[in-house]
mmCIF file of C-alpha atoms and ligand atoms in Angstrom:
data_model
loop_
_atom_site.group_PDB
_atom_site.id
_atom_site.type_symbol
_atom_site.label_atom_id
_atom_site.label_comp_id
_atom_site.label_asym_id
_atom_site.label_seq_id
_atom_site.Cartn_x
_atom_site.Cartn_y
_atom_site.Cartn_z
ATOM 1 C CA UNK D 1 40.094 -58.705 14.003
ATOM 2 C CA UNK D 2 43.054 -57.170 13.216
ATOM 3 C CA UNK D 3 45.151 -54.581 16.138
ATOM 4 C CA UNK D 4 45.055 -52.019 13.683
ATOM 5 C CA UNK D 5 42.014 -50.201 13.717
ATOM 6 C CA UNK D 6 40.872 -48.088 11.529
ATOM 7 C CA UNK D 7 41.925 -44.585 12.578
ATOM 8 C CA UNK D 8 38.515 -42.339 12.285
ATOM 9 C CA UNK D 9 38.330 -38.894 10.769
ATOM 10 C CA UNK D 10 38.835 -35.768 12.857
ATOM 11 C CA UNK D 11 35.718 -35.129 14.780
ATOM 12 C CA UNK D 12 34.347 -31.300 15.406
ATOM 13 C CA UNK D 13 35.731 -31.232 18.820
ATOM 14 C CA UNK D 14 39.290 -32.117 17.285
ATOM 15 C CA UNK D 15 38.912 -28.958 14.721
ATOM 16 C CA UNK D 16 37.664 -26.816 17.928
ATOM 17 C CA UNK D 17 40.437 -28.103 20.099
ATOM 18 C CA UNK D 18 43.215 -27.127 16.689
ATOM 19 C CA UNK D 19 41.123 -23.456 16.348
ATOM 20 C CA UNK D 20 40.906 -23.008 20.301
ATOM 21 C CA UNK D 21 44.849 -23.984 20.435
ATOM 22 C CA UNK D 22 45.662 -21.317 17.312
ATOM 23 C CA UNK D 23 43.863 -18.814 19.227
ATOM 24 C CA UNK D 24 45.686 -19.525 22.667
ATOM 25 C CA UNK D 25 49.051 -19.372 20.941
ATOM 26 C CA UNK D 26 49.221 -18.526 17.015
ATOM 27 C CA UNK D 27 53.154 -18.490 16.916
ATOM 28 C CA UNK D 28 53.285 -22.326 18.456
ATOM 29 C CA UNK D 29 50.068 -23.931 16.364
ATOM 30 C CA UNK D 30 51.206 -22.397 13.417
ATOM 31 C CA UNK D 31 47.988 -22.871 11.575
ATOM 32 C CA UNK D 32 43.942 -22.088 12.039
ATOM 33 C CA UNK D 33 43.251 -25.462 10.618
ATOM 34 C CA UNK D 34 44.813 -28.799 10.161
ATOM 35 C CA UNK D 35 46.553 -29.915 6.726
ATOM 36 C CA UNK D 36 44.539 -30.896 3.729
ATOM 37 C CA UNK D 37 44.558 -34.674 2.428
ATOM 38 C CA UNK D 38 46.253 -33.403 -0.660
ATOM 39 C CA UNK D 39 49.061 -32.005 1.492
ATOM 40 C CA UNK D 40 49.591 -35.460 3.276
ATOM 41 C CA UNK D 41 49.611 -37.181 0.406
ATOM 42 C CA UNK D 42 52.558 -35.481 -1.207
ATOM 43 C CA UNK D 43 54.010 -35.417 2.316
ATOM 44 C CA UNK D 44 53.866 -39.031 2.286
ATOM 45 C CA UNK D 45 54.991 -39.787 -0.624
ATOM 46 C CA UNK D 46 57.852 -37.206 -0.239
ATOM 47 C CA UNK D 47 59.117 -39.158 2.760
ATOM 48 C CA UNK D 48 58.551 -42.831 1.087
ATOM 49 C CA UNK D 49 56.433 -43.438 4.615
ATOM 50 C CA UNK D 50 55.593 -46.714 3.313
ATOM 51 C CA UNK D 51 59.460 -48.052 3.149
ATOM 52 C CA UNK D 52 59.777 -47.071 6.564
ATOM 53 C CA UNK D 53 60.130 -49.204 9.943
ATOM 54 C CA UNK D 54 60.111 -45.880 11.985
ATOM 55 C CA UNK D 55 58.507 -42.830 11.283
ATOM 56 C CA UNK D 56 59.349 -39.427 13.650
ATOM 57 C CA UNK D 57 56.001 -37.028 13.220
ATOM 58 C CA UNK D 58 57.333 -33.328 15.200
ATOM 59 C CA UNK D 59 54.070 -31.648 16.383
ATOM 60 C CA UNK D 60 50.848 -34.375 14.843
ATOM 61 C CA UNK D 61 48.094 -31.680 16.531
ATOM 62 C CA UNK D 62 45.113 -33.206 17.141
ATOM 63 C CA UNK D 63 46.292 -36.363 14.450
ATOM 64 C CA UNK D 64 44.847 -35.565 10.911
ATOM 65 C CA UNK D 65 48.324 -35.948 9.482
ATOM 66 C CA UNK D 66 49.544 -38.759 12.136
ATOM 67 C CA UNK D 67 46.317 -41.036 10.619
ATOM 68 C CA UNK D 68 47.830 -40.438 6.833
ATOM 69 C CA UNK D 69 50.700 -41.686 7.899
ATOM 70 C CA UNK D 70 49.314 -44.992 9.706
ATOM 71 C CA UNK D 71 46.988 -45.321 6.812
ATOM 72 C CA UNK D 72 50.464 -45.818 4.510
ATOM 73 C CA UNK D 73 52.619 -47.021 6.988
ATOM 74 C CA UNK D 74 53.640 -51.080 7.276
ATOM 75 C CA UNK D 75 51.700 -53.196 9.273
ATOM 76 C CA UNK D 76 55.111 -53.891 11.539
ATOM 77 C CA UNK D 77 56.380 -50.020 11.583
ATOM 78 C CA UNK D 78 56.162 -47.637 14.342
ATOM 79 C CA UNK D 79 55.641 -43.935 14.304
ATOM 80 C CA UNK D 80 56.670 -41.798 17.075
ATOM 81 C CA UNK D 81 54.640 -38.803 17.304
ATOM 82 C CA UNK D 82 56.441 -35.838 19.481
ATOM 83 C CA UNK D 83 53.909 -33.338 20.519
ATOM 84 C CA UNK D 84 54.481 -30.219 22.688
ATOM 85 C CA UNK D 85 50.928 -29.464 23.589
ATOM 86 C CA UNK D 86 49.189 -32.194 26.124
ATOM 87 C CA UNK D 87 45.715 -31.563 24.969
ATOM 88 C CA UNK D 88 46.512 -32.605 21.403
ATOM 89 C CA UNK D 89 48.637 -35.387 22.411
ATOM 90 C CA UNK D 90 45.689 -36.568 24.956
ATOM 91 C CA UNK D 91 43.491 -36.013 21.826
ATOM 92 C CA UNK D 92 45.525 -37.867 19.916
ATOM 93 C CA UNK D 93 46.184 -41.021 22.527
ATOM 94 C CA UNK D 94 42.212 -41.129 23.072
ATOM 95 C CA UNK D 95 40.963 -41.305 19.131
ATOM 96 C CA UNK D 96 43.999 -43.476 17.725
ATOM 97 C CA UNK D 97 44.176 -46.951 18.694
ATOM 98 C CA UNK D 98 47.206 -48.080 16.663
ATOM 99 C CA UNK D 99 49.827 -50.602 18.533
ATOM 100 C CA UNK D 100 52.131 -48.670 15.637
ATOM 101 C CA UNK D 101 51.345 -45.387 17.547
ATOM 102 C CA UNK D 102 53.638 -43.797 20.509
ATOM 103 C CA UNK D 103 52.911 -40.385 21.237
ATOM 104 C CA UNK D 104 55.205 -38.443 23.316
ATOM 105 C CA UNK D 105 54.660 -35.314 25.179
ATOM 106 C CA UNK D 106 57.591 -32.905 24.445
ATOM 107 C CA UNK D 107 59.876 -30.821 22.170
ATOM 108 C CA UNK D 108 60.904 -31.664 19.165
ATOM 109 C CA UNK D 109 64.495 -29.999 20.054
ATOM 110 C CA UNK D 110 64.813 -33.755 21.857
ATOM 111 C CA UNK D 111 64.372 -35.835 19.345
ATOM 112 C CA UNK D 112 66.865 -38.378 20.809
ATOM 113 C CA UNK D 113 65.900 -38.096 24.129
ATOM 114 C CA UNK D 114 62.227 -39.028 23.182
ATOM 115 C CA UNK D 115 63.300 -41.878 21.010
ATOM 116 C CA UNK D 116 65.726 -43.256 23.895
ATOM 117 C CA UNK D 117 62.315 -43.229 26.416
ATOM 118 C CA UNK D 118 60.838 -45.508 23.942
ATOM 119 C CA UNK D 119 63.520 -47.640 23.241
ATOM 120 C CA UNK D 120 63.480 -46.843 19.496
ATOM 121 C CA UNK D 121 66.410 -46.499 17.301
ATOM 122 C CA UNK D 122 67.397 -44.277 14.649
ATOM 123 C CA UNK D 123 64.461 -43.342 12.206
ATOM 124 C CA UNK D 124 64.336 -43.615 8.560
ATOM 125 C CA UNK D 125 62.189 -40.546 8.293
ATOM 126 C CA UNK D 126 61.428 -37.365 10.400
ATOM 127 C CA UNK D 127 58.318 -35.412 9.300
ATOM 128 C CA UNK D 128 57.554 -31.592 10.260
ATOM 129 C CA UNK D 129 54.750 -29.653 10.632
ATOM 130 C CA UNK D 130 55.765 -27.444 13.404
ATOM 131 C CA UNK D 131 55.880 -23.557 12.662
ATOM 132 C CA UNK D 132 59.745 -22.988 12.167
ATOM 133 C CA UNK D 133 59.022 -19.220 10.724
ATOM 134 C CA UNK D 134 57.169 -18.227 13.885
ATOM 135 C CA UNK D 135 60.074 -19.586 16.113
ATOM 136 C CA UNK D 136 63.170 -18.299 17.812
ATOM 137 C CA UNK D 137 65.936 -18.963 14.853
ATOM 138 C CA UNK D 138 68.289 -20.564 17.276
ATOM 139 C CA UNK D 139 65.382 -22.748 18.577
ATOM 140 C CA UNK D 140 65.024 -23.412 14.871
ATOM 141 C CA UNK D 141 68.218 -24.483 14.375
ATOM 142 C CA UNK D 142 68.732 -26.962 17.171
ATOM 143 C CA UNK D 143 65.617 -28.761 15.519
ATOM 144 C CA UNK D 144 66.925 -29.583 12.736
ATOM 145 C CA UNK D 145 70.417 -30.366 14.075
ATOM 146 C CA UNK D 146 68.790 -32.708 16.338
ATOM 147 C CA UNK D 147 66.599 -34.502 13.035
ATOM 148 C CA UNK D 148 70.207 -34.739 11.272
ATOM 149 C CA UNK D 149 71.957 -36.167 14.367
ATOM 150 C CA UNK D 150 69.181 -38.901 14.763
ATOM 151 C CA UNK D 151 68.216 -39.960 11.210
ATOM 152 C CA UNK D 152 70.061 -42.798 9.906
ATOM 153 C CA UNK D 153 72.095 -42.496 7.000
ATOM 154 C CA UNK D 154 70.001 -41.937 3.900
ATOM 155 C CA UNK D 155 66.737 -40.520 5.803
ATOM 156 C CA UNK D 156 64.617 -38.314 4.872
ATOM 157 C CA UNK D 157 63.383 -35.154 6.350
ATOM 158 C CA UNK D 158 60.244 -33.975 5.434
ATOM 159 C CA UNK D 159 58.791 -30.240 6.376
ATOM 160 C CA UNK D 160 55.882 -28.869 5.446
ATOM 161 C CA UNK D 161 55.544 -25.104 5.742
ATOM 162 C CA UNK D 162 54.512 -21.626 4.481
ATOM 163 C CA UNK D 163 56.872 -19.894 4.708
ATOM 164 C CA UNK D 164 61.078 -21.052 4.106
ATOM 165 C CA UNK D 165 62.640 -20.010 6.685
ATOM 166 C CA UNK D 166 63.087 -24.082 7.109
ATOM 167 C CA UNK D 167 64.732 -23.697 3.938
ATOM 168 C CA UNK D 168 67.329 -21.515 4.972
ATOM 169 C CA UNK D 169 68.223 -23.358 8.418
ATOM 170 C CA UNK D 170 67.697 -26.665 6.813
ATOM 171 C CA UNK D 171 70.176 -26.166 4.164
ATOM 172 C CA UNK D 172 73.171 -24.842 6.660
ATOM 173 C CA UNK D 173 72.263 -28.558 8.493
ATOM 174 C CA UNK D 174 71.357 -30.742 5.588
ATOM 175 C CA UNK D 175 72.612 -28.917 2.109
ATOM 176 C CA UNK D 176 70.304 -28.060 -0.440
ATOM 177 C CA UNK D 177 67.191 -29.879 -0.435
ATOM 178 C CA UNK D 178 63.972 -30.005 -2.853
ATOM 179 C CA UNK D 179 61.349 -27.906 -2.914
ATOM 180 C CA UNK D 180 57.310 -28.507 -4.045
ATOM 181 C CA UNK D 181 54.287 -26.632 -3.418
ATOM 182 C CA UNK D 182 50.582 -27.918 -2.648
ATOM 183 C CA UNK D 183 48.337 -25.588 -3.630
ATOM 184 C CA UNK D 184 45.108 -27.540 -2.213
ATOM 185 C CA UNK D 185 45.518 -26.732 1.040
ATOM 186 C CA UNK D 186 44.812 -23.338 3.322
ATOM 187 C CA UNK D 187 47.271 -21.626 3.026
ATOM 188 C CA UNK D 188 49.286 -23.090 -0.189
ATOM 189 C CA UNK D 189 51.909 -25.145 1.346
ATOM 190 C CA UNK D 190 55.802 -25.670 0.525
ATOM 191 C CA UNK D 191 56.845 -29.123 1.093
ATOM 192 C CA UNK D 192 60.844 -29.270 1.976
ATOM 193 C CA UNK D 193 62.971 -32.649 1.390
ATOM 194 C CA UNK D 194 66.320 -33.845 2.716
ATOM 195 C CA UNK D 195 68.214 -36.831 2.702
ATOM 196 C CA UNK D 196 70.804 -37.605 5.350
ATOM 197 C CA UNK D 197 74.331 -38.306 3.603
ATOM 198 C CA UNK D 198 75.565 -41.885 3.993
ATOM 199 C CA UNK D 199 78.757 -41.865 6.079
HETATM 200 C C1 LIG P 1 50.625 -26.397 11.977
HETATM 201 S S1 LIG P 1 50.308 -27.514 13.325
HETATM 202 C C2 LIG P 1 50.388 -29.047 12.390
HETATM 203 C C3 LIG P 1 49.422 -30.075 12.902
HETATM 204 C C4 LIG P 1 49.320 -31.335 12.055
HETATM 205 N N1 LIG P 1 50.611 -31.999 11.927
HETATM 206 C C5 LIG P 1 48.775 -31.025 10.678
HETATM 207 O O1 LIG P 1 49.520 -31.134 9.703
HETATM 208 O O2 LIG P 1 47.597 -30.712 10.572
HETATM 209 C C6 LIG P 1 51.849 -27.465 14.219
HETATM 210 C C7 LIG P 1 51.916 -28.406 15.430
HETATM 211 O O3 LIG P 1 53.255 -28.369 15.951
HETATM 212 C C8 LIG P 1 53.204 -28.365 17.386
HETATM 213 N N2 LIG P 1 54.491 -27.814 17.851
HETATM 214 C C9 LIG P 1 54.925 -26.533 17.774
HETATM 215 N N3 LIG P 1 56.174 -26.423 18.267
HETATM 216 C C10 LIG P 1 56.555 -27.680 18.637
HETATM 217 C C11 LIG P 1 57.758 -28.231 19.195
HETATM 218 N N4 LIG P 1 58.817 -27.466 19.478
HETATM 219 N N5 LIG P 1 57.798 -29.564 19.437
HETATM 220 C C12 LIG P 1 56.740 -30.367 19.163
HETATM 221 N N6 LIG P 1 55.568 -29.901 18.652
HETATM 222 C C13 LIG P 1 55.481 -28.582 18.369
HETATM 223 C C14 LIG P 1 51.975 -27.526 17.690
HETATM 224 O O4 LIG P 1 51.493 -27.737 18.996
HETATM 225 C C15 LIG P 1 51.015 -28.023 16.590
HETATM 226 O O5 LIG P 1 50.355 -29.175 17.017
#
């Protein structure tokens, strides 16, 4: 049999655990419910997940969007999945038996140091979902500086959001970027791209 198993779908007590976390603290969770499969599709393809050899996911909740990326990623990739709240990383570690899969309990404002605990190196894409509008800006800010310093040179970054406040920061980091909207997800989603210049 092969290592990979099949990741399973989110089960109730993942979507109560998501609702139950929104509740506890909107501004952090961002979201009532997780992203649509339409959304991680375009997300996906957005980021070219299934070039990459490592994959950065910043805040995976309870995993719906960390199993469309496994689902697309290479059979010898890795995806490091940074997560500030334990419950949905335990979640996550307990329902996802990937050997591609490191999750990583922390803030996504330490990118590097979270790579350098797992002996990674520099990623060829970094993938958002975290709530940059409900954020301090500065907070914000040294986000995305810390995606740019870690990406190698011609990575993507990839944020999904509702609002574009990631616009705004990303382009004072990154430059202009692209812009698309999903419209079959709740809320309508804006889907953010950057490449990393090549020194
Ligand atoms: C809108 S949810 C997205 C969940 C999932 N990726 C999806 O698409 O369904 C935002 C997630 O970001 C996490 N988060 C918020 N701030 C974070 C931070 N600074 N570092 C890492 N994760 C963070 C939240 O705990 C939550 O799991």
């Amino acid at each position: 049999m092969s290592p990979i198993s099949k990741p399973r779908s989110p089960s109730p007590e993942h979507r109560i655990a998501f609702f139950q976390a929104f509740l506890r603290k909107p501004k952090e969770v961002g979201s009532i419910i997780p992203s649509s499969r339409f959304l991680m599709r375009r997300v996906v393809r957005e980021a070219r997940v299934d070039r990459a050899k490592l994959v950065v996911e910043l805040g995976p909740g309870t995993g719906g969007s960390t199993r469309a990326l496994l689902r697309t990623m290479r059979p010898d990739a890795k995806l490091l999945a940074i997560e500030i709240n334990p419950r949905f990383a335990r979640l996550i570690s307990q329902t996802i038996s990937d050997p591609r899969l490191v999750v990583h309990v922390g803030s996504a404002e330490d990118i590097a140091g979270a790579l350098r605990a797992n002996g990674l190196p520099a990623p060829d894409v970094v993938l958002s979902g975290i709530p940059f509008s409900t954020m301090p800006r500065n907070l914000g800010l040294a986000i995305i500086r810390s995606v740019h310093e870690v990406l190698r040179p011609n990575g993507r970054f990839v944020a999904y959001q509702v609002r574009d406040r990631v616009e705004i920061l990303g382009r004072q980091v990154f430059g202009p970027g692209q812009k698309q909207t999903e419209l079959l997800n709740v809320p309508p989603m804006r889907v953010y791209r950057w490449e990393k210049a090549a020194r």
